[in-house]
Structures are given as C-alpha cells and as structure tokens.
Amino acid sequence: MERLDKLLASTGRWSRREAKALIQAGRVLVDGMPAKRGEDKADPSVSRILVDGAVLDWQAHTYIMLSKPAGLLTATEDARQKTVLDLLPDGLRRKGLFPVGRLDKDTEGLLLLTDDGELAHRLLSPKKHVDKVYYARLDQPLGPEDCAAFAAGITLAGGDVCRPADLRLLGDGREVLITLREGKFHQVKRMAASRGAAVLYLKRISMGPLTLDEALLPGGFRPLTPEEVAKIGGIT
Ligand code: URA
C-alpha cells in the first residue's frame, strides 16, 4: 500500500502538491470510489486507479540509462555544482531517482538512475561480485606484469588491498580495459597510480549485464528496455 499523492507523483506527471489537489477535487477514483485525501492508501497492483477517467500509468520502478558526461557530479543535488539529475526533464526528476554507484566528476559513461533501492543495493554489494568495466587512457603504457599485479590484488597507497581485478591491454598498453568487482573511492585512478600510470580519460562501459548504449551521446539518456530490466532483475 502506498499513499495516493505519492503514487500519482511517482508517474512524473504531477508534483505531490498537484496530486493532492486532484485528489481533494474528487478527480481520483480508487475502485470506483472518489479518494478524499493525499494520505489515503492504495495498492496500484490490486486496485484500479483512475485520474479524470484515465487509468493511472503507474510503474513500480523507473530505470534510466544515462551516458554521463564529464563535468557533472554524481549526486541527486548539490548547492553549488550541477549534478547528473540536472540532465533530466522535470517529469523524471520528480520520480525521486538516484544514481546507482558513483562516477567521479571527470569520469564519463554508464550510469544507471533508478528509484529501486533494493536493486541498487544488489548491484553495489561487493558480495554480489557485479563486474564493472572501465575503459581508461593512461599517460604511461602498462604491461603484462601489471596485468599479473591486478589479478593478484593491488595494494593502494595507504595500504588498502583491492580484490583481484582484470586488466586488459589495448594496443601499446596506454589504453586499457579494467574490470572491477567492487567500488572503492577513485579506485581505477588509484590502482593505475600504484603501477606508476596516471589516468587521462576514464569511461565506464558496463555494469553487470548492462552495457552503455553507444548511440547515447554524453548527456543522453533513455529508459532501460524491458529486456535490460529483466537482465538486471528490476521490477516495472
Ligand atoms: N574509478 C575511478 O577512479 N573513478 C571513477 O569514476 C570510477 C572508478
């Protein structure tokens, strides 16, 4: 059961205040009966909810694939700087979406935005071993000995030990693909630094079964397809 004003607002069509006003005006029916107050509760998977005679287009959860551009914070809001949520139109911003995991301000690539807290927890839990693949360009080439060090588990400056990770060299080793199964602060940059290389450019390519849609330009976004939602174990 969910509050009616919250349910209506979760579609992104109305703000919470607008939803309350609709309800108080008697324009919202739950199983044929006009609702009275925003606080009234209903289960949209069981009850038929009509707004001005139209069935409420309710979804349990929303999942958005965003191609994060450099220069935005991975946060829901910030007093001074723009965040990835600023890329979304009002209707989507009202849904209470948050980013699943964090990319640095200068990192680009795949970011999942959702209102599904359970799914976010599953994708981020180190126990679930969800692979995150990054493409990086470095100022120095890495080599086979660095691949072995990544596989053995890198010790970061400060002593923190990483889980075994996969390092694949592209070309002369100045471009690499790195697969992590955890998410420490600045992890790719710190792992590369421990091998004497600085990251010049970083982009997340995939997260578990979800791969960045290369048709999305930086700053572009789209809903996950039903197939993608099923692959990550989401509920719509
Ligand atoms: N590792 C980093 O160093 N930065 C990111 O944004 C993601 C992984």
PDB file of C-alpha atoms and ligand atoms in Angstrom:
ATOM      1  CA  MET A   1       0.000   0.000   0.000  1.00  0.00           C
ATOM      2  CA  GLU A   2       1.245   3.458  -0.904  1.00  0.00           C
ATOM      3  CA  ARG A   3      -0.032   6.981  -0.268  1.00  0.00           C
ATOM      4  CA  LEU A   4      -2.134   8.146  -3.213  1.00  0.00           C
ATOM      5  CA  ASP A   5      -0.412  11.531  -3.599  1.00  0.00           C
ATOM      6  CA  LYS A   6       2.948   9.718  -3.709  1.00  0.00           C
ATOM      7  CA  LEU A   7       1.653   7.204  -6.249  1.00  0.00           C
ATOM      8  CA  LEU A   8       0.375   9.925  -8.537  1.00  0.00           C
ATOM      9  CA  ALA A   9       3.602  11.906  -8.221  1.00  0.00           C
ATOM     10  CA  SER A  10       5.659   8.781  -8.951  1.00  0.00           C
ATOM     11  CA  THR A  11       4.375   8.843 -12.540  1.00  0.00           C
ATOM     12  CA  GLY A  12       6.193  12.170 -13.005  1.00  0.00           C
ATOM     13  CA  ARG A  13       3.035  13.786 -14.390  1.00  0.00           C
ATOM     14  CA  TRP A  14       2.167  15.746 -11.259  1.00  0.00           C
ATOM     15  CA  SER A  15       4.018  17.183  -8.309  1.00  0.00           C
ATOM     16  CA  ARG A  16       2.979  15.949  -4.880  1.00  0.00           C
ATOM     17  CA  ARG A  17       1.067  19.214  -4.327  1.00  0.00           C
ATOM     18  CA  GLU A  18      -0.762  18.903  -7.674  1.00  0.00           C
ATOM     19  CA  ALA A  19      -1.605  15.277  -6.871  1.00  0.00           C
ATOM     20  CA  LYS A  20      -3.113  16.310  -3.523  1.00  0.00           C
ATOM     21  CA  ALA A  21      -5.212  18.966  -5.245  1.00  0.00           C
ATOM     22  CA  LEU A  22      -6.515  16.433  -7.802  1.00  0.00           C
ATOM     23  CA  ILE A  23      -7.459  14.054  -5.011  1.00  0.00           C
ATOM     24  CA  GLN A  24      -9.172  16.738  -2.959  1.00  0.00           C
ATOM     25  CA  ALA A  25     -11.112  17.842  -6.055  1.00  0.00           C
ATOM     26  CA  GLY A  26     -12.557  14.308  -6.300  1.00  0.00           C
ATOM     27  CA  ARG A  27     -10.879  13.625  -9.649  1.00  0.00           C
ATOM     28  CA  VAL A  28      -9.162  10.430  -8.484  1.00  0.00           C
ATOM     29  CA  LEU A  29     -11.149   7.194  -8.181  1.00  0.00           C
ATOM     30  CA  VAL A  30      -9.921   4.064  -6.434  1.00  0.00           C
ATOM     31  CA  ASP A  31     -12.005   1.043  -7.432  1.00  0.00           C
ATOM     32  CA  GLY A  32     -14.835   3.378  -8.387  1.00  0.00           C
ATOM     33  CA  MET A  33     -14.808   5.421  -5.167  1.00  0.00           C
ATOM     34  CA  PRO A  34     -13.530   9.014  -5.119  1.00  0.00           C
ATOM     35  CA  ALA A  35     -10.431   9.310  -2.926  1.00  0.00           C
ATOM     36  CA  LYS A  36     -10.533  12.096  -0.347  1.00  0.00           C
ATOM     37  CA  ARG A  37      -7.060  12.818   0.916  1.00  0.00           C
ATOM     38  CA  GLY A  38      -3.484  12.509  -0.307  1.00  0.00           C
ATOM     39  CA  GLU A  39      -2.710  10.302   2.662  1.00  0.00           C
ATOM     40  CA  ASP A  40      -5.322   7.703   1.608  1.00  0.00           C
ATOM     41  CA  LYS A  41      -3.541   4.497   0.674  1.00  0.00           C
ATOM     42  CA  ALA A  42      -3.959   2.142  -2.256  1.00  0.00           C
ATOM     43  CA  ASP A  43      -2.159  -0.820  -3.799  1.00  0.00           C
ATOM     44  CA  PRO A  44      -1.878   0.019  -7.507  1.00  0.00           C
ATOM     45  CA  SER A  45      -1.128  -3.595  -8.403  1.00  0.00           C
ATOM     46  CA  VAL A  46      -4.536  -4.581  -6.983  1.00  0.00           C
ATOM     47  CA  SER A  47      -6.776  -1.514  -7.239  1.00  0.00           C
ATOM     48  CA  ARG A  48      -7.899   0.288 -10.364  1.00  0.00           C
ATOM     49  CA  ILE A  49      -6.929   3.933 -10.036  1.00  0.00           C
ATOM     50  CA  LEU A  50      -8.437   6.477 -12.420  1.00  0.00           C
ATOM     51  CA  VAL A  51      -7.489  10.150 -12.777  1.00  0.00           C
ATOM     52  CA  ASP A  52     -10.105  12.126 -14.704  1.00  0.00           C
ATOM     53  CA  GLY A  53     -11.370   8.803 -16.016  1.00  0.00           C
ATOM     54  CA  ALA A  54      -7.985   7.598 -17.354  1.00  0.00           C
ATOM     55  CA  VAL A  55      -6.168   4.628 -15.838  1.00  0.00           C
ATOM     56  CA  LEU A  56      -3.111   5.746 -13.878  1.00  0.00           C
ATOM     57  CA  ASP A  57       0.002   4.780 -15.877  1.00  0.00           C
ATOM     58  CA  TRP A  58       1.788   3.524 -12.821  1.00  0.00           C
ATOM     59  CA  GLN A  59       5.101   1.653 -12.802  1.00  0.00           C
ATOM     60  CA  ALA A  60       6.654   0.008  -9.784  1.00  0.00           C
ATOM     61  CA  HIS A  61      10.072   1.412 -10.638  1.00  0.00           C
ATOM     62  CA  THR A  62      11.871   3.531 -13.196  1.00  0.00           C
ATOM     63  CA  TYR A  63      15.266   2.643 -14.691  1.00  0.00           C
ATOM     64  CA  ILE A  64      17.190   5.156 -16.805  1.00  0.00           C
ATOM     65  CA  MET A  65      20.470   4.552 -18.627  1.00  0.00           C
ATOM     66  CA  LEU A  66      22.489   7.763 -18.679  1.00  0.00           C
ATOM     67  CA  SER A  67      25.646   8.437 -20.636  1.00  0.00           C
ATOM     68  CA  LYS A  68      27.374  10.618 -18.049  1.00  0.00           C
ATOM     69  CA  PRO A  69      29.386  13.485 -19.497  1.00  0.00           C
ATOM     70  CA  ALA A  70      32.485  14.815 -17.737  1.00  0.00           C
ATOM     71  CA  GLY A  71      31.892  17.862 -15.531  1.00  0.00           C
ATOM     72  CA  LEU A  72      28.802  16.784 -13.572  1.00  0.00           C
ATOM     73  CA  LEU A  73      28.627  15.447 -10.031  1.00  0.00           C
ATOM     74  CA  THR A  74      27.157  12.001  -9.423  1.00  0.00           C
ATOM     75  CA  ALA A  75      24.675  13.138  -6.793  1.00  0.00           C
ATOM     76  CA  THR A  76      20.994  13.958  -6.582  1.00  0.00           C
ATOM     77  CA  GLU A  77      21.570  17.591  -5.633  1.00  0.00           C
ATOM     78  CA  ASP A  78      24.326  19.984  -4.785  1.00  0.00           C
ATOM     79  CA  ALA A  79      24.201  23.580  -3.578  1.00  0.00           C
ATOM     80  CA  ARG A  80      26.866  24.803  -5.995  1.00  0.00           C
ATOM     81  CA  GLN A  81      27.515  22.346  -8.800  1.00  0.00           C
ATOM     82  CA  LYS A  82      25.394  20.703 -11.458  1.00  0.00           C
ATOM     83  CA  THR A  83      24.561  17.056 -10.909  1.00  0.00           C
ATOM     84  CA  VAL A  84      23.605  14.262 -13.289  1.00  0.00           C
ATOM     85  CA  LEU A  85      19.955  14.732 -12.220  1.00  0.00           C
ATOM     86  CA  ASP A  86      20.078  18.203 -13.842  1.00  0.00           C
ATOM     87  CA  LEU A  87      20.168  16.432 -17.226  1.00  0.00           C
ATOM     88  CA  LEU A  88      16.649  15.050 -16.733  1.00  0.00           C
ATOM     89  CA  PRO A  89      13.348  16.779 -17.549  1.00  0.00           C
ATOM     90  CA  ASP A  90      11.046  17.752 -14.663  1.00  0.00           C
ATOM     91  CA  GLY A  91       8.765  14.730 -15.079  1.00  0.00           C
ATOM     92  CA  LEU A  92      11.654  12.343 -14.469  1.00  0.00           C
ATOM     93  CA  ARG A  93      13.242  14.479 -11.765  1.00  0.00           C
ATOM     94  CA  ARG A  94      10.046  14.247  -9.725  1.00  0.00           C
ATOM     95  CA  LYS A  95      10.356  10.494  -9.519  1.00  0.00           C
ATOM     96  CA  GLY A  96      12.987  10.524  -6.824  1.00  0.00           C
ATOM     97  CA  LEU A  97      15.646   8.823  -8.959  1.00  0.00           C
ATOM     98  CA  PHE A  98      19.182   8.400  -7.672  1.00  0.00           C
ATOM     99  CA  PRO A  99      22.402   7.176  -9.309  1.00  0.00           C
ATOM    100  CA  VAL A 100      23.459   3.581  -8.693  1.00  0.00           C
ATOM    101  CA  GLY A 101      27.091   3.945  -7.683  1.00  0.00           C
ATOM    102  CA  ARG A 102      29.299   6.914  -8.268  1.00  0.00           C
ATOM    103  CA  LEU A 103      31.463   8.154 -11.110  1.00  0.00           C
ATOM    104  CA  ASP A 104      33.995  10.924 -10.489  1.00  0.00           C
ATOM    105  CA  LYS A 105      33.202  14.379 -11.851  1.00  0.00           C
ATOM    106  CA  ASP A 106      35.674  13.881 -14.723  1.00  0.00           C
ATOM    107  CA  THR A 107      34.588  10.288 -15.487  1.00  0.00           C
ATOM    108  CA  GLU A 108      32.178   9.543 -18.316  1.00  0.00           C
ATOM    109  CA  GLY A 109      29.983   6.630 -19.235  1.00  0.00           C
ATOM    110  CA  LEU A 110      27.327   4.288 -17.973  1.00  0.00           C
ATOM    111  CA  LEU A 111      25.270   5.450 -15.028  1.00  0.00           C
ATOM    112  CA  LEU A 112      22.028   3.796 -14.009  1.00  0.00           C
ATOM    113  CA  LEU A 113      19.418   6.042 -12.399  1.00  0.00           C
ATOM    114  CA  THR A 114      16.532   4.430 -10.570  1.00  0.00           C
ATOM    115  CA  ASP A 115      14.132   4.663  -7.652  1.00  0.00           C
ATOM    116  CA  ASP A 116      14.627   0.958  -6.882  1.00  0.00           C
ATOM    117  CA  GLY A 117      16.670   0.859  -3.689  1.00  0.00           C
ATOM    118  CA  GLU A 118      16.764  -2.927  -3.478  1.00  0.00           C
ATOM    119  CA  LEU A 119      18.168  -3.274  -6.974  1.00  0.00           C
ATOM    120  CA  ALA A 120      20.782  -0.582  -6.274  1.00  0.00           C
ATOM    121  CA  HIS A 121      21.842  -2.475  -3.180  1.00  0.00           C
ATOM    122  CA  ARG A 122      22.155  -5.740  -5.123  1.00  0.00           C
ATOM    123  CA  LEU A 123      24.217  -4.138  -7.900  1.00  0.00           C
ATOM    124  CA  LEU A 124      26.567  -2.357  -5.497  1.00  0.00           C
ATOM    125  CA  SER A 125      27.081  -5.003  -2.825  1.00  0.00           C
ATOM    126  CA  PRO A 126      30.689  -6.267  -3.021  1.00  0.00           C
ATOM    127  CA  LYS A 127      29.315  -9.698  -2.054  1.00  0.00           C
ATOM    128  CA  LYS A 128      27.403  -9.897  -5.347  1.00  0.00           C
ATOM    129  CA  HIS A 129      30.577  -9.514  -7.443  1.00  0.00           C
ATOM    130  CA  VAL A 130      28.931  -7.408 -10.143  1.00  0.00           C
ATOM    131  CA  ASP A 131      31.574  -6.668 -12.806  1.00  0.00           C
ATOM    132  CA  LYS A 132      32.124  -3.025 -13.688  1.00  0.00           C
ATOM    133  CA  VAL A 133      34.183  -2.483 -16.835  1.00  0.00           C
ATOM    134  CA  TYR A 134      36.087   0.756 -17.433  1.00  0.00           C
ATOM    135  CA  TYR A 135      37.969   1.997 -20.474  1.00  0.00           C
ATOM    136  CA  ALA A 136      40.970   4.131 -19.496  1.00  0.00           C
ATOM    137  CA  ARG A 137      43.621   6.105 -21.348  1.00  0.00           C
ATOM    138  CA  LEU A 138      46.882   6.428 -19.448  1.00  0.00           C
ATOM    139  CA  ASP A 139      49.961   8.640 -19.606  1.00  0.00           C
ATOM    140  CA  GLN A 140      52.239   5.566 -19.467  1.00  0.00           C
ATOM    141  CA  PRO A 141      51.764   2.151 -21.017  1.00  0.00           C
ATOM    142  CA  LEU A 142      51.035  -0.759 -18.682  1.00  0.00           C
ATOM    143  CA  GLY A 143      52.354  -4.233 -19.442  1.00  0.00           C
ATOM    144  CA  PRO A 144      51.890  -7.923 -18.701  1.00  0.00           C
ATOM    145  CA  GLU A 145      53.481  -7.588 -15.224  1.00  0.00           C
ATOM    146  CA  ASP A 146      50.771  -5.026 -14.380  1.00  0.00           C
ATOM    147  CA  CYS A 147      48.085  -7.477 -15.532  1.00  0.00           C
ATOM    148  CA  ALA A 148      49.533 -10.009 -13.093  1.00  0.00           C
ATOM    149  CA  ALA A 149      49.555  -7.418 -10.288  1.00  0.00           C
ATOM    150  CA  PHE A 150      45.888  -6.533 -10.976  1.00  0.00           C
ATOM    151  CA  ALA A 151      44.969 -10.236 -10.955  1.00  0.00           C
ATOM    152  CA  ALA A 152      46.779 -10.774  -7.650  1.00  0.00           C
ATOM    153  CA  GLY A 153      45.090  -7.758  -5.978  1.00  0.00           C
ATOM    154  CA  ILE A 154      46.594  -4.283  -5.988  1.00  0.00           C
ATOM    155  CA  THR A 155      47.620  -2.652  -2.716  1.00  0.00           C
ATOM    156  CA  LEU A 156      46.716   1.038  -2.896  1.00  0.00           C
ATOM    157  CA  ALA A 157      48.797   3.869  -1.422  1.00  0.00           C
ATOM    158  CA  GLY A 158      47.673   3.875   2.201  1.00  0.00           C
ATOM    159  CA  GLY A 159      47.552   0.085   2.387  1.00  0.00           C
ATOM    160  CA  ASP A 160      44.005  -0.715   1.236  1.00  0.00           C
ATOM    161  CA  VAL A 161      44.039  -4.020  -0.688  1.00  0.00           C
ATOM    162  CA  CYS A 162      41.827  -4.434  -3.784  1.00  0.00           C
ATOM    163  CA  ARG A 163      40.118  -7.621  -4.827  1.00  0.00           C
ATOM    164  CA  PRO A 164      41.601  -9.331  -7.868  1.00  0.00           C
ATOM    165  CA  ALA A 165      40.762  -7.281 -10.959  1.00  0.00           C
ATOM    166  CA  ASP A 166      41.155  -7.829 -14.662  1.00  0.00           C
ATOM    167  CA  LEU A 167      43.480  -5.607 -16.702  1.00  0.00           C
ATOM    168  CA  ARG A 168      43.361  -5.932 -20.499  1.00  0.00           C
ATOM    169  CA  LEU A 169      45.904  -4.069 -22.581  1.00  0.00           C
ATOM    170  CA  LEU A 170      44.719  -2.441 -25.782  1.00  0.00           C
ATOM    171  CA  GLY A 171      47.347  -1.578 -28.387  1.00  0.00           C
ATOM    172  CA  ASP A 172      50.614  -0.496 -26.743  1.00  0.00           C
ATOM    173  CA  GLY A 173      49.119  -0.540 -23.217  1.00  0.00           C
ATOM    174  CA  ARG A 174      48.320   3.168 -22.971  1.00  0.00           C
ATOM    175  CA  GLU A 175      44.693   2.194 -23.419  1.00  0.00           C
ATOM    176  CA  VAL A 176      43.257  -0.469 -21.132  1.00  0.00           C
ATOM    177  CA  LEU A 177      40.050  -2.158 -20.058  1.00  0.00           C
ATOM    178  CA  ILE A 178      39.772  -2.692 -16.322  1.00  0.00           C
ATOM    179  CA  THR A 179      37.157  -4.917 -14.718  1.00  0.00           C
ATOM    180  CA  LEU A 180      36.404  -4.321 -11.034  1.00  0.00           C
ATOM    181  CA  ARG A 181      34.059  -6.204  -8.730  1.00  0.00           C
ATOM    182  CA  GLU A 182      33.970  -3.561  -6.007  1.00  0.00           C
ATOM    183  CA  GLY A 183      33.846   0.230  -5.882  1.00  0.00           C
ATOM    184  CA  LYS A 184      36.444   1.959  -3.751  1.00  0.00           C
ATOM    185  CA  PHE A 185      36.856   5.739  -3.912  1.00  0.00           C
ATOM    186  CA  HIS A 186      38.755   6.724  -7.132  1.00  0.00           C
ATOM    187  CA  GLN A 187      39.593   3.061  -7.488  1.00  0.00           C
ATOM    188  CA  VAL A 188      40.724   2.893 -11.113  1.00  0.00           C
ATOM    189  CA  LYS A 189      42.861   6.016 -10.767  1.00  0.00           C
ATOM    190  CA  ARG A 190      44.451   4.762  -7.562  1.00  0.00           C
ATOM    191  CA  MET A 191      45.089   1.281  -8.991  1.00  0.00           C
ATOM    192  CA  ALA A 192      46.746   2.786 -12.071  1.00  0.00           C
ATOM    193  CA  ALA A 193      48.768   5.147  -9.847  1.00  0.00           C
ATOM    194  CA  SER A 194      50.049   2.193  -7.841  1.00  0.00           C
ATOM    195  CA  ARG A 195      51.569   0.928 -11.116  1.00  0.00           C
ATOM    196  CA  GLY A 196      53.053   4.336 -11.977  1.00  0.00           C
ATOM    197  CA  ALA A 197      50.441   5.478 -14.511  1.00  0.00           C
ATOM    198  CA  ALA A 198      48.037   8.436 -14.410  1.00  0.00           C
ATOM    199  CA  VAL A 199      44.535   8.142 -15.866  1.00  0.00           C
ATOM    200  CA  LEU A 200      43.966  10.787 -18.534  1.00  0.00           C
ATOM    201  CA  TYR A 201      40.460   9.700 -19.525  1.00  0.00           C
ATOM    202  CA  LEU A 202      38.031   7.280 -17.875  1.00  0.00           C
ATOM    203  CA  LYS A 203      34.726   5.903 -19.070  1.00  0.00           C
ATOM    204  CA  ARG A 204      32.520   3.155 -17.612  1.00  0.00           C
ATOM    205  CA  ILE A 205      31.427   0.758 -20.321  1.00  0.00           C
ATOM    206  CA  SER A 206      29.323  -1.750 -18.437  1.00  0.00           C
ATOM    207  CA  MET A 207      27.909  -2.755 -15.104  1.00  0.00           C
ATOM    208  CA  GLY A 208      26.901  -6.386 -14.715  1.00  0.00           C
ATOM    209  CA  PRO A 209      24.737  -7.324 -17.706  1.00  0.00           C
ATOM    210  CA  LEU A 210      24.114  -3.670 -18.607  1.00  0.00           C
ATOM    211  CA  THR A 211      26.269  -2.178 -21.388  1.00  0.00           C
ATOM    212  CA  LEU A 212      26.389   1.517 -22.297  1.00  0.00           C
ATOM    213  CA  ASP A 213      24.319   2.189 -25.397  1.00  0.00           C
ATOM    214  CA  GLU A 214      26.897   3.832 -27.671  1.00  0.00           C
ATOM    215  CA  ALA A 215      24.043   5.540 -29.553  1.00  0.00           C
ATOM    216  CA  LEU A 216      23.678   7.778 -26.475  1.00  0.00           C
ATOM    217  CA  LEU A 217      25.827  10.883 -26.740  1.00  0.00           C
ATOM    218  CA  PRO A 218      27.378  12.171 -23.491  1.00  0.00           C
ATOM    219  CA  GLY A 219      24.486  13.677 -21.548  1.00  0.00           C
ATOM    220  CA  GLY A 220      21.944  11.479 -23.342  1.00  0.00           C
ATOM    221  CA  PHE A 221      19.661   9.030 -21.555  1.00  0.00           C
ATOM    222  CA  ARG A 222      16.884   6.538 -22.230  1.00  0.00           C
ATOM    223  CA  PRO A 223      14.724   4.134 -20.228  1.00  0.00           C
ATOM    224  CA  LEU A 224      16.071   0.600 -19.979  1.00  0.00           C
ATOM    225  CA  THR A 225      14.362  -1.776 -22.374  1.00  0.00           C
ATOM    226  CA  PRO A 226      12.181  -4.499 -20.783  1.00  0.00           C
ATOM    227  CA  GLU A 227      14.973  -6.971 -21.672  1.00  0.00           C
ATOM    228  CA  GLU A 228      17.570  -4.875 -19.843  1.00  0.00           C
ATOM    229  CA  VAL A 229      15.288  -4.501 -16.813  1.00  0.00           C
ATOM    230  CA  ALA A 230      14.831  -8.281 -16.735  1.00  0.00           C
ATOM    231  CA  LYS A 231      18.591  -8.875 -17.052  1.00  0.00           C
ATOM    232  CA  ILE A 232      19.404  -6.718 -14.034  1.00  0.00           C
ATOM    233  CA  GLY A 233      16.488  -8.145 -12.043  1.00  0.00           C
ATOM    234  CA  GLY A 234      14.390  -4.986 -11.882  1.00  0.00           C
ATOM    235  CA  ILE A 235      10.618  -4.648 -11.480  1.00  0.00           C
ATOM    236  CA  THR A 236       8.432  -2.334 -13.571  1.00  0.00           C
TER     237      THR A 236
HETATM  238  N1  URA B   1      37.389   4.607 -10.580  1.00  0.00           N
HETATM  239  C1  URA B   1      37.789   5.899 -10.559  1.00  0.00           C
HETATM  240  O1  URA B   1      38.939   6.204 -10.273  1.00  0.00           O
HETATM  241  N2  URA B   1      36.874   6.835 -10.883  1.00  0.00           N
HETATM  242  C2  URA B   1      35.607   6.555 -11.251  1.00  0.00           C
HETATM  243  O2  URA B   1      34.838   7.461 -11.556  1.00  0.00           O
HETATM  244  C3  URA B   1      35.218   5.201 -11.264  1.00  0.00           C
HETATM  245  C4  URA B   1      36.133   4.251 -10.928  1.00  0.00           C
END
